[in-house]
Amino acid sequence: MKWILQVSLLLSLVSFLPAQKNWQKIFDAYSNKIVTINYYEQILSFEEIEDKERVKRHLTGIIVDDRGLILTSSAIYPAKIEFSASFNMMASAKIPTEIKVKFKNGIELPAKFIGKDDDLGIAFIQLTDSLQTVGVQFSKTNKLNIGQEIFLLTHLPESYDFNQIIVKRRINSIAGGNEPRYYFEKNFSSLTNFGLAIDASGRAVGYFYGGDRPVVNRLPFSGISSGGLAQIVLFNRFAEQVKQPPVFKHKQTVRKKWLGIYMQPFTRDLARYFGQPDLQGILINTVIKNSPAESAGLLPGDVITKINEQPLVAEKDSDLETLRQIIRNQKADTVVLEIFRTQHFVLKKVNLRGSPISQFMAEEVANPELDFSVKELTRDVILNRNLPPDTKGVWVSRVERAGWADIAGLQIGDLLLAINDVKIQSIEDIKKIFKQIEESKPKFVKLFVQHSGNTRFIFIKTNYQTRRGDE
Amino acid sequence: MKKWLPFLLLPSLLMAGGDLQSKIRQARQKVFPALVHIQPIKEFVDSGEPQKVQVTGSGFIFSEDGYVLTNNHVAEKARFVMCTLSSKKEVEAEVVGLDPWTDLAVLKLKLEKSNLKKVPFARLGDSDQLEVGQVVLALGSPLGLARSLSMGVISSVDRYFGQSGDMTSPYNLWIQTDAAINPGNSGGPLVNLDGEVVGINARAITFGENLGFAIPINTAKYVIKQLLEKGEVERAWIGVEWQEIKDLKAYLNLPKLQGVLIREIDENSPAQKAGLRPGFVVTEINGQKVNALYQEELPKVRLLVSSLPVGQSIEIKFLDENLAPQKVTLITEKQGKFSGDEYYCAEWGFSVKEITPRIRKHFRLTESDKVLISGIQMGSPAQEAGVFSGAVLKKIDNQPVKNIDQFITAYENQYRKDNKDHLLLIKIGEVNRFALIKGKKQE
């Protein structure tokens, strides 16, 4: 009786061995190609005109070539480069500092920030010492199937000493048409929602990341994530970025193309209302002022039926992504749109431009004597504050807590219209006037500000003439 | 004589101290019969649907023929007002006039209907004579507890509140008292020990202790007169927002400077057309010298402007950006409505509201924005079409919405009955959206 048990145990072991071997093989093949990255992120404070605090963070990275290029999550630099309607105030505009890459063998090497792609949720860093590295060779797999097994290699959180973890999941959902998004149930703890994705035959197919917005929560101690759906991005979507990584050059960063419209699906009901039941396309509802779309003469109510002769179909909101991606990743500076307007088709040539910068890229000027900082106005701030689209000038970005400006009543978000009766139209104007104030050392400075639609004067008492001790 | 004065006063002081109890009783007896417990039924549109609610407030009769003073926020939107007199007799009342700017309202009791000829009324005092520390009584229905009395002292006679939200009070300062005031006291009288009404209890700070606020009766006297004569308080508007000059004086180092600083000029206002600009210091309005060193002095200036004759030429003297004396004449306009009319579109399932200059400024809308979508009914055709509350209604079937009356006429005569699809263009901020409201029958 006993031997039956032993034999069956042995049999079960034998049958499990190949699987175990496979896991081990995959782990061994890639574990030295994923690394932990640690760096410091400056913590933004609105109540202090200088960033003093910083926090150490950790991420997972994937070595992607032999020159020390490492792919990681765009969470390493959460500030948006381009303007967008959603307005994340909390991210710091300072790039990560003291980046160090720790290899599996324990060696730690310094690295520098190269750039990022917010659409893909990825960033690149590179080792500063020229060093031969062995990168992941990605397979050209361009399709995953529902139910397909996928291995995911990443790191555990700090409390588990950043140990590597390998898990097996299956593709649970596939969304989208031309560029499908592959979702799996990500219900394991990891350092971040980022890591390497490998198929059952041991080929690296891409990376995974948690959802469309990598790290929304930027509180200092929020490193751990678990639960929810994560997405696998196949190599064909980021191969180009690996070959030629996006380079961050502050304002000069090459930005994606921008048309300057808001759009909505052109549904069957709308098509019937327009008297064209078979017409398909995308309905423009808003044309942004001073945008390529406005220059090209596009109008709200136009239906875009084709872009560069490619037909467009949008029945639901998620279908709008197709046109958005075509525009954003457009190589050429010009596209031709076919427009349906007042029962006629017209062709419109549009000269695309780079997307406007976000407020994070805007120049900030601090005045430590008056205790406040200002930033040049960017489109996202104009949109968010509901200002007239052609508003020029600067806004108050920080006010030192209990500083002179704070005491006088200046508030973050105030639009600064004039200082000492001199109109402010640009950041250069402010630099000039700050210099004058520093030279003339007045007792009071008169500001004219707009605060939530109302204008008023604010008189800041300076401390030029009352130094400590002689009050 | 002076030597003797203290001795002469002493007995009366002793009397007052010892007799506080009876003074309170006497004062109460004078006002109590005029006290009114008000329970209006309000009809309004909320979440795109008509709603009804009964609320509780207070008020008092100030004339023997049955005129009642209360708060605007008690009486506004009331379709039916039932008042309970201190005798517990119930008398119906009608709204004579409302003044949201001062939060005051006048009602008229329908005495004949209740077979009454005369009713007891309270005498109005002089709120300019109030002093901090003076004992006052608050009467009313706190939290619906009718005919309550509380006592306290005047804590301040010149409390200033900035303009924010619906509770603005641009033309008056507030009497602050520690007499307990709760919701439901609104509209009730604040009474001195002579039994004269000196204020109308209107606000309390709910997270504070004993911080009640009353509108001075002298402000009310002016409003009562206007409401009884015209049914509304007509105010002049020139389009200027004011700021006190305390800091400006320090900045300019001109201790003798007098006037009021212009902090804002409204678009297309008489002031803008006359060339007035922010930064100018106004010294004289229509022959009257003005001065506001502190913000507590601003309501006085606003009151002066608002009581200028409407549609008439007035002169303003001011100091320009170089402090050179200048003068302009401008023609005053009538002040715009406090809030717009609301209209409920039953078939589409939303409510719309007229965009008044005040709303336009508050939401930073443009001149061409005329109609606001104020509420959406759940499950309505409008909600299904993607119309949302807070958006501006710009166009219907590519035709601009010019004003609320034009929309209402078109809606009543056409849209609600033609069963056709209608394409709405709505706008939030700078972003538009098309919303297709489907007709009942497809063509």
PDB file of C-alpha atoms in Angstrom, chain B residues 144-313:
ATOM      1  CA  GLY B 144     -38.566  75.919  14.635  1.00  0.00           C
ATOM      2  CA  LEU B 145     -39.058  76.419  18.376  1.00  0.00           C
ATOM      3  CA  ALA B 146     -41.549  79.250  18.125  1.00  0.00           C
ATOM      4  CA  ARG B 147     -41.736  82.303  20.397  1.00  0.00           C
ATOM      5  CA  SER B 148     -38.271  81.856  21.936  1.00  0.00           C
ATOM      6  CA  LEU B 149     -36.314  84.606  23.630  1.00  0.00           C
ATOM      7  CA  SER B 150     -32.571  84.808  24.176  1.00  0.00           C
ATOM      8  CA  MET B 151     -30.425  87.535  25.653  1.00  0.00           C
ATOM      9  CA  GLY B 152     -26.963  88.883  25.124  1.00  0.00           C
ATOM     10  CA  VAL B 153     -24.973  92.027  24.522  1.00  0.00           C
ATOM     11  CA  ILE B 154     -23.928  93.857  21.388  1.00  0.00           C
ATOM     12  CA  SER B 155     -20.478  92.406  20.607  1.00  0.00           C
ATOM     13  CA  SER B 156     -19.710  94.708  17.679  1.00  0.00           C
ATOM     14  CA  VAL B 157     -21.585  97.325  15.682  1.00  0.00           C
ATOM     15  CA  ASP B 158     -19.422  97.407  12.566  1.00  0.00           C
ATOM     16  CA  ARG B 159     -18.665  93.862  11.506  1.00  0.00           C
ATOM     17  CA  TYR B 160     -17.687  93.716   7.835  1.00  0.00           C
ATOM     18  CA  PHE B 161     -18.258  90.701   5.616  1.00  0.00           C
ATOM     19  CA  GLY B 162     -16.616  90.471   2.225  1.00  0.00           C
ATOM     20  CA  GLN B 163     -18.743  89.601  -0.748  1.00  0.00           C
ATOM     21  CA  SER B 164     -18.921  85.890  -1.241  1.00  0.00           C
ATOM     22  CA  GLY B 165     -21.507  83.432  -2.438  1.00  0.00           C
ATOM     23  CA  ASP B 166     -25.208  84.026  -2.051  1.00  0.00           C
ATOM     24  CA  MET B 167     -24.860  85.768   1.305  1.00  0.00           C
ATOM     25  CA  THR B 168     -23.564  89.100   0.206  1.00  0.00           C
ATOM     26  CA  SER B 169     -24.203  92.296   2.060  1.00  0.00           C
ATOM     27  CA  PRO B 170     -22.528  95.015   0.082  1.00  0.00           C
ATOM     28  CA  TYR B 171     -24.478  97.922   1.555  1.00  0.00           C
ATOM     29  CA  ASN B 172     -24.372  97.401   5.285  1.00  0.00           C
ATOM     30  CA  LEU B 173     -22.185  96.468   8.216  1.00  0.00           C
ATOM     31  CA  TRP B 174     -23.484  93.896  10.673  1.00  0.00           C
ATOM     32  CA  ILE B 175     -24.434  94.002  14.323  1.00  0.00           C
ATOM     33  CA  GLN B 176     -22.720  91.165  16.133  1.00  0.00           C
ATOM     34  CA  THR B 177     -24.313  89.776  19.274  1.00  0.00           C
ATOM     35  CA  ASP B 178     -23.752  86.905  21.656  1.00  0.00           C
ATOM     36  CA  ALA B 179     -27.491  86.430  22.114  1.00  0.00           C
ATOM     37  CA  ALA B 180     -28.064  82.867  20.915  1.00  0.00           C
ATOM     38  CA  ILE B 181     -29.150  82.868  17.270  1.00  0.00           C
ATOM     39  CA  ASN B 182     -29.873  79.651  15.405  1.00  0.00           C
ATOM     40  CA  PRO B 183     -31.316  78.743  12.023  1.00  0.00           C
ATOM     41  CA  GLY B 184     -35.009  79.655  12.278  1.00  0.00           C
ATOM     42  CA  ASN B 185     -34.206  82.881  14.097  1.00  0.00           C
ATOM     43  CA  SER B 186     -33.742  84.338  10.632  1.00  0.00           C
ATOM     44  CA  GLY B 187     -35.928  87.396  10.183  1.00  0.00           C
ATOM     45  CA  GLY B 188     -36.648  87.752  13.878  1.00  0.00           C
ATOM     46  CA  PRO B 189     -36.108  91.033  15.707  1.00  0.00           C
ATOM     47  CA  LEU B 190     -33.101  92.050  17.775  1.00  0.00           C
ATOM     48  CA  VAL B 191     -34.504  94.312  20.468  1.00  0.00           C
ATOM     49  CA  ASN B 192     -33.005  96.842  22.890  1.00  0.00           C
ATOM     50  CA  LEU B 193     -34.154  97.166  26.497  1.00  0.00           C
ATOM     51  CA  ASP B 194     -36.583  99.913  25.497  1.00  0.00           C
ATOM     52  CA  GLY B 195     -38.450  97.349  23.431  1.00  0.00           C
ATOM     53  CA  GLU B 196     -37.427  98.842  20.089  1.00  0.00           C
ATOM     54  CA  VAL B 197     -36.300  96.728  17.179  1.00  0.00           C
ATOM     55  CA  VAL B 198     -32.676  97.592  16.360  1.00  0.00           C
ATOM     56  CA  GLY B 199     -31.794  94.744  14.025  1.00  0.00           C
ATOM     57  CA  ILE B 200     -33.030  91.743  12.043  1.00  0.00           C
ATOM     58  CA  ASN B 201     -31.346  88.505  13.023  1.00  0.00           C
ATOM     59  CA  ALA B 202     -30.014  86.911   9.895  1.00  0.00           C
ATOM     60  CA  ARG B 203     -26.920  84.815  10.335  1.00  0.00           C
ATOM     61  CA  ALA B 204     -25.118  82.692  12.863  1.00  0.00           C
ATOM     62  CA  ILE B 205     -21.765  81.025  12.652  1.00  0.00           C
ATOM     63  CA  THR B 206     -22.670  77.432  13.296  1.00  0.00           C
ATOM     64  CA  PHE B 207     -19.230  76.188  14.273  1.00  0.00           C
ATOM     65  CA  GLY B 208     -18.681  79.148  16.596  1.00  0.00           C
ATOM     66  CA  GLU B 209     -20.243  79.842  19.960  1.00  0.00           C
ATOM     67  CA  ASN B 210     -22.587  82.782  20.382  1.00  0.00           C
ATOM     68  CA  LEU B 211     -21.671  84.505  17.156  1.00  0.00           C
ATOM     69  CA  GLY B 212     -24.899  85.911  15.803  1.00  0.00           C
ATOM     70  CA  PHE B 213     -25.318  88.664  13.242  1.00  0.00           C
ATOM     71  CA  ALA B 214     -28.146  91.086  12.637  1.00  0.00           C
ATOM     72  CA  ILE B 215     -28.874  93.590   9.879  1.00  0.00           C
ATOM     73  CA  PRO B 216     -29.110  97.121  11.344  1.00  0.00           C
ATOM     74  CA  ILE B 217     -32.700  98.401  11.407  1.00  0.00           C
ATOM     75  CA  ASN B 218     -31.637 101.650   9.734  1.00  0.00           C
ATOM     76  CA  THR B 219     -30.664  99.648   6.654  1.00  0.00           C
ATOM     77  CA  ALA B 220     -34.085  97.987   6.818  1.00  0.00           C
ATOM     78  CA  LYS B 221     -35.948 101.296   7.111  1.00  0.00           C
ATOM     79  CA  TYR B 222     -34.609 102.380   3.719  1.00  0.00           C
ATOM     80  CA  VAL B 223     -35.442  99.007   2.168  1.00  0.00           C
ATOM     81  CA  ILE B 224     -38.969  98.936   3.667  1.00  0.00           C
ATOM     82  CA  LYS B 225     -39.713 102.363   2.207  1.00  0.00           C
ATOM     83  CA  GLN B 226     -38.567 101.331  -1.261  1.00  0.00           C
ATOM     84  CA  LEU B 227     -40.353  97.976  -1.189  1.00  0.00           C
ATOM     85  CA  LEU B 228     -43.626  99.558  -0.072  1.00  0.00           C
ATOM     86  CA  GLU B 229     -43.391 102.271  -2.712  1.00  0.00           C
ATOM     87  CA  LYS B 230     -42.086 100.321  -5.702  1.00  0.00           C
ATOM     88  CA  GLY B 231     -42.127  96.637  -4.781  1.00  0.00           C
ATOM     89  CA  GLU B 232     -38.370  96.537  -5.305  1.00  0.00           C
ATOM     90  CA  VAL B 233     -35.295  98.445  -4.261  1.00  0.00           C
ATOM     91  CA  GLU B 234     -34.031 100.344  -7.242  1.00  0.00           C
ATOM     92  CA  ARG B 235     -30.289 100.838  -7.135  1.00  0.00           C
ATOM     93  CA  ALA B 236     -27.934 102.687  -9.391  1.00  0.00           C
ATOM     94  CA  TRP B 237     -24.931 100.944 -10.918  1.00  0.00           C
ATOM     95  CA  ILE B 238     -21.783 102.461 -12.339  1.00  0.00           C
ATOM     96  CA  GLY B 239     -19.581  99.332 -12.487  1.00  0.00           C
ATOM     97  CA  VAL B 240     -16.893 100.097  -9.918  1.00  0.00           C
ATOM     98  CA  GLU B 241     -15.517  97.839  -7.187  1.00  0.00           C
ATOM     99  CA  TRP B 242     -13.897  99.649  -4.295  1.00  0.00           C
ATOM    100  CA  GLN B 243     -10.915  99.095  -2.036  1.00  0.00           C
ATOM    101  CA  GLU B 244      -9.895 100.852   1.167  1.00  0.00           C
ATOM    102  CA  ILE B 245      -6.895 103.209   1.002  1.00  0.00           C
ATOM    103  CA  LYS B 246      -5.088 102.298   4.227  1.00  0.00           C
ATOM    104  CA  ASP B 247      -2.203 100.498   2.481  1.00  0.00           C
ATOM    105  CA  LEU B 248      -2.184 102.887  -0.462  1.00  0.00           C
ATOM    106  CA  LYS B 249      -1.554 105.763   1.916  1.00  0.00           C
ATOM    107  CA  ALA B 250       1.431 103.948   3.361  1.00  0.00           C
ATOM    108  CA  TYR B 251       2.698 103.024  -0.099  1.00  0.00           C
ATOM    109  CA  LEU B 252       2.430 106.599  -1.346  1.00  0.00           C
ATOM    110  CA  ASN B 253       3.554 108.006   1.988  1.00  0.00           C
ATOM    111  CA  LEU B 254       0.683 110.486   1.880  1.00  0.00           C
ATOM    112  CA  PRO B 255      -0.874 110.536   5.361  1.00  0.00           C
ATOM    113  CA  LYS B 256      -3.420 113.146   4.322  1.00  0.00           C
ATOM    114  CA  LEU B 257      -4.793 111.215   1.351  1.00  0.00           C
ATOM    115  CA  GLN B 258      -8.573 110.861   1.343  1.00  0.00           C
ATOM    116  CA  GLY B 259     -10.802 108.907  -0.992  1.00  0.00           C
ATOM    117  CA  VAL B 260     -11.593 105.386  -2.152  1.00  0.00           C
ATOM    118  CA  LEU B 261      -9.391 103.250  -4.390  1.00  0.00           C
ATOM    119  CA  ILE B 262     -10.903 101.727  -7.537  1.00  0.00           C
ATOM    120  CA  ARG B 263      -9.870  98.065  -7.601  1.00  0.00           C
ATOM    121  CA  GLU B 264     -11.987  96.905 -10.507  1.00  0.00           C
ATOM    122  CA  ILE B 265     -14.000  98.293 -13.397  1.00  0.00           C
ATOM    123  CA  ASP B 266     -16.701  96.100 -14.916  1.00  0.00           C
ATOM    124  CA  GLU B 267     -16.690  95.540 -18.662  1.00  0.00           C
ATOM    125  CA  ASN B 268     -19.050  97.806 -20.627  1.00  0.00           C
ATOM    126  CA  SER B 269     -20.001  99.729 -17.502  1.00  0.00           C
ATOM    127  CA  PRO B 270     -20.668 103.474 -17.254  1.00  0.00           C
ATOM    128  CA  ALA B 271     -17.390 103.806 -15.333  1.00  0.00           C
ATOM    129  CA  GLN B 272     -15.417 102.075 -18.086  1.00  0.00           C
ATOM    130  CA  LYS B 273     -17.015 104.228 -20.773  1.00  0.00           C
ATOM    131  CA  ALA B 274     -16.178 107.335 -18.753  1.00  0.00           C
ATOM    132  CA  GLY B 275     -12.519 106.290 -18.645  1.00  0.00           C
ATOM    133  CA  LEU B 276     -12.210 105.386 -14.979  1.00  0.00           C
ATOM    134  CA  ARG B 277      -9.543 102.778 -14.321  1.00  0.00           C
ATOM    135  CA  PRO B 278      -8.339 100.591 -11.440  1.00  0.00           C
ATOM    136  CA  GLY B 279      -5.823 102.510  -9.371  1.00  0.00           C
ATOM    137  CA  PHE B 280      -7.634 105.852  -9.486  1.00  0.00           C
ATOM    138  CA  VAL B 281      -8.643 107.310  -6.135  1.00  0.00           C
ATOM    139  CA  VAL B 282     -12.180 108.664  -6.110  1.00  0.00           C
ATOM    140  CA  THR B 283     -12.628 111.643  -3.809  1.00  0.00           C
ATOM    141  CA  GLU B 284     -16.114 112.894  -4.588  1.00  0.00           C
ATOM    142  CA  ILE B 285     -19.272 111.343  -5.992  1.00  0.00           C
ATOM    143  CA  ASN B 286     -22.033 113.662  -7.151  1.00  0.00           C
ATOM    144  CA  GLY B 287     -20.926 116.441  -4.837  1.00  0.00           C
ATOM    145  CA  GLN B 288     -20.388 114.207  -1.800  1.00  0.00           C
ATOM    146  CA  LYS B 289     -16.902 113.652  -0.451  1.00  0.00           C
ATOM    147  CA  VAL B 290     -16.016 109.981  -0.020  1.00  0.00           C
ATOM    148  CA  ASN B 291     -13.337 108.393   2.101  1.00  0.00           C
ATOM    149  CA  ALA B 292     -12.669 104.782   3.072  1.00  0.00           C
ATOM    150  CA  LEU B 293      -9.547 104.286   5.084  1.00  0.00           C
ATOM    151  CA  TYR B 294     -10.671 100.869   6.314  1.00  0.00           C
ATOM    152  CA  GLN B 295     -12.806  98.245   4.619  1.00  0.00           C
ATOM    153  CA  GLU B 296     -15.565  98.811   7.198  1.00  0.00           C
ATOM    154  CA  GLU B 297     -16.146 102.118   5.439  1.00  0.00           C
ATOM    155  CA  LEU B 298     -16.766 100.530   2.032  1.00  0.00           C
ATOM    156  CA  PRO B 299     -20.493  99.685   2.473  1.00  0.00           C
ATOM    157  CA  LYS B 300     -21.139 103.391   3.028  1.00  0.00           C
ATOM    158  CA  VAL B 301     -19.542 104.204  -0.334  1.00  0.00           C
ATOM    159  CA  ARG B 302     -21.457 101.444  -2.132  1.00  0.00           C
ATOM    160  CA  LEU B 303     -24.674 102.669  -0.539  1.00  0.00           C
ATOM    161  CA  LEU B 304     -23.974 106.192  -1.734  1.00  0.00           C
ATOM    162  CA  VAL B 305     -23.464 104.982  -5.305  1.00  0.00           C
ATOM    163  CA  SER B 306     -26.502 102.703  -5.209  1.00  0.00           C
ATOM    164  CA  SER B 307     -28.767 105.503  -4.038  1.00  0.00           C
ATOM    165  CA  LEU B 308     -27.754 107.806  -6.902  1.00  0.00           C
ATOM    166  CA  PRO B 309     -30.601 108.582  -9.303  1.00  0.00           C
ATOM    167  CA  VAL B 310     -30.815 105.953 -12.060  1.00  0.00           C
ATOM    168  CA  GLY B 311     -30.273 107.048 -15.647  1.00  0.00           C
ATOM    169  CA  GLN B 312     -28.951 110.440 -14.718  1.00  0.00           C
ATOM    170  CA  SER B 313     -25.701 112.213 -15.271  1.00  0.00           C
TER     171      SER B 313
END
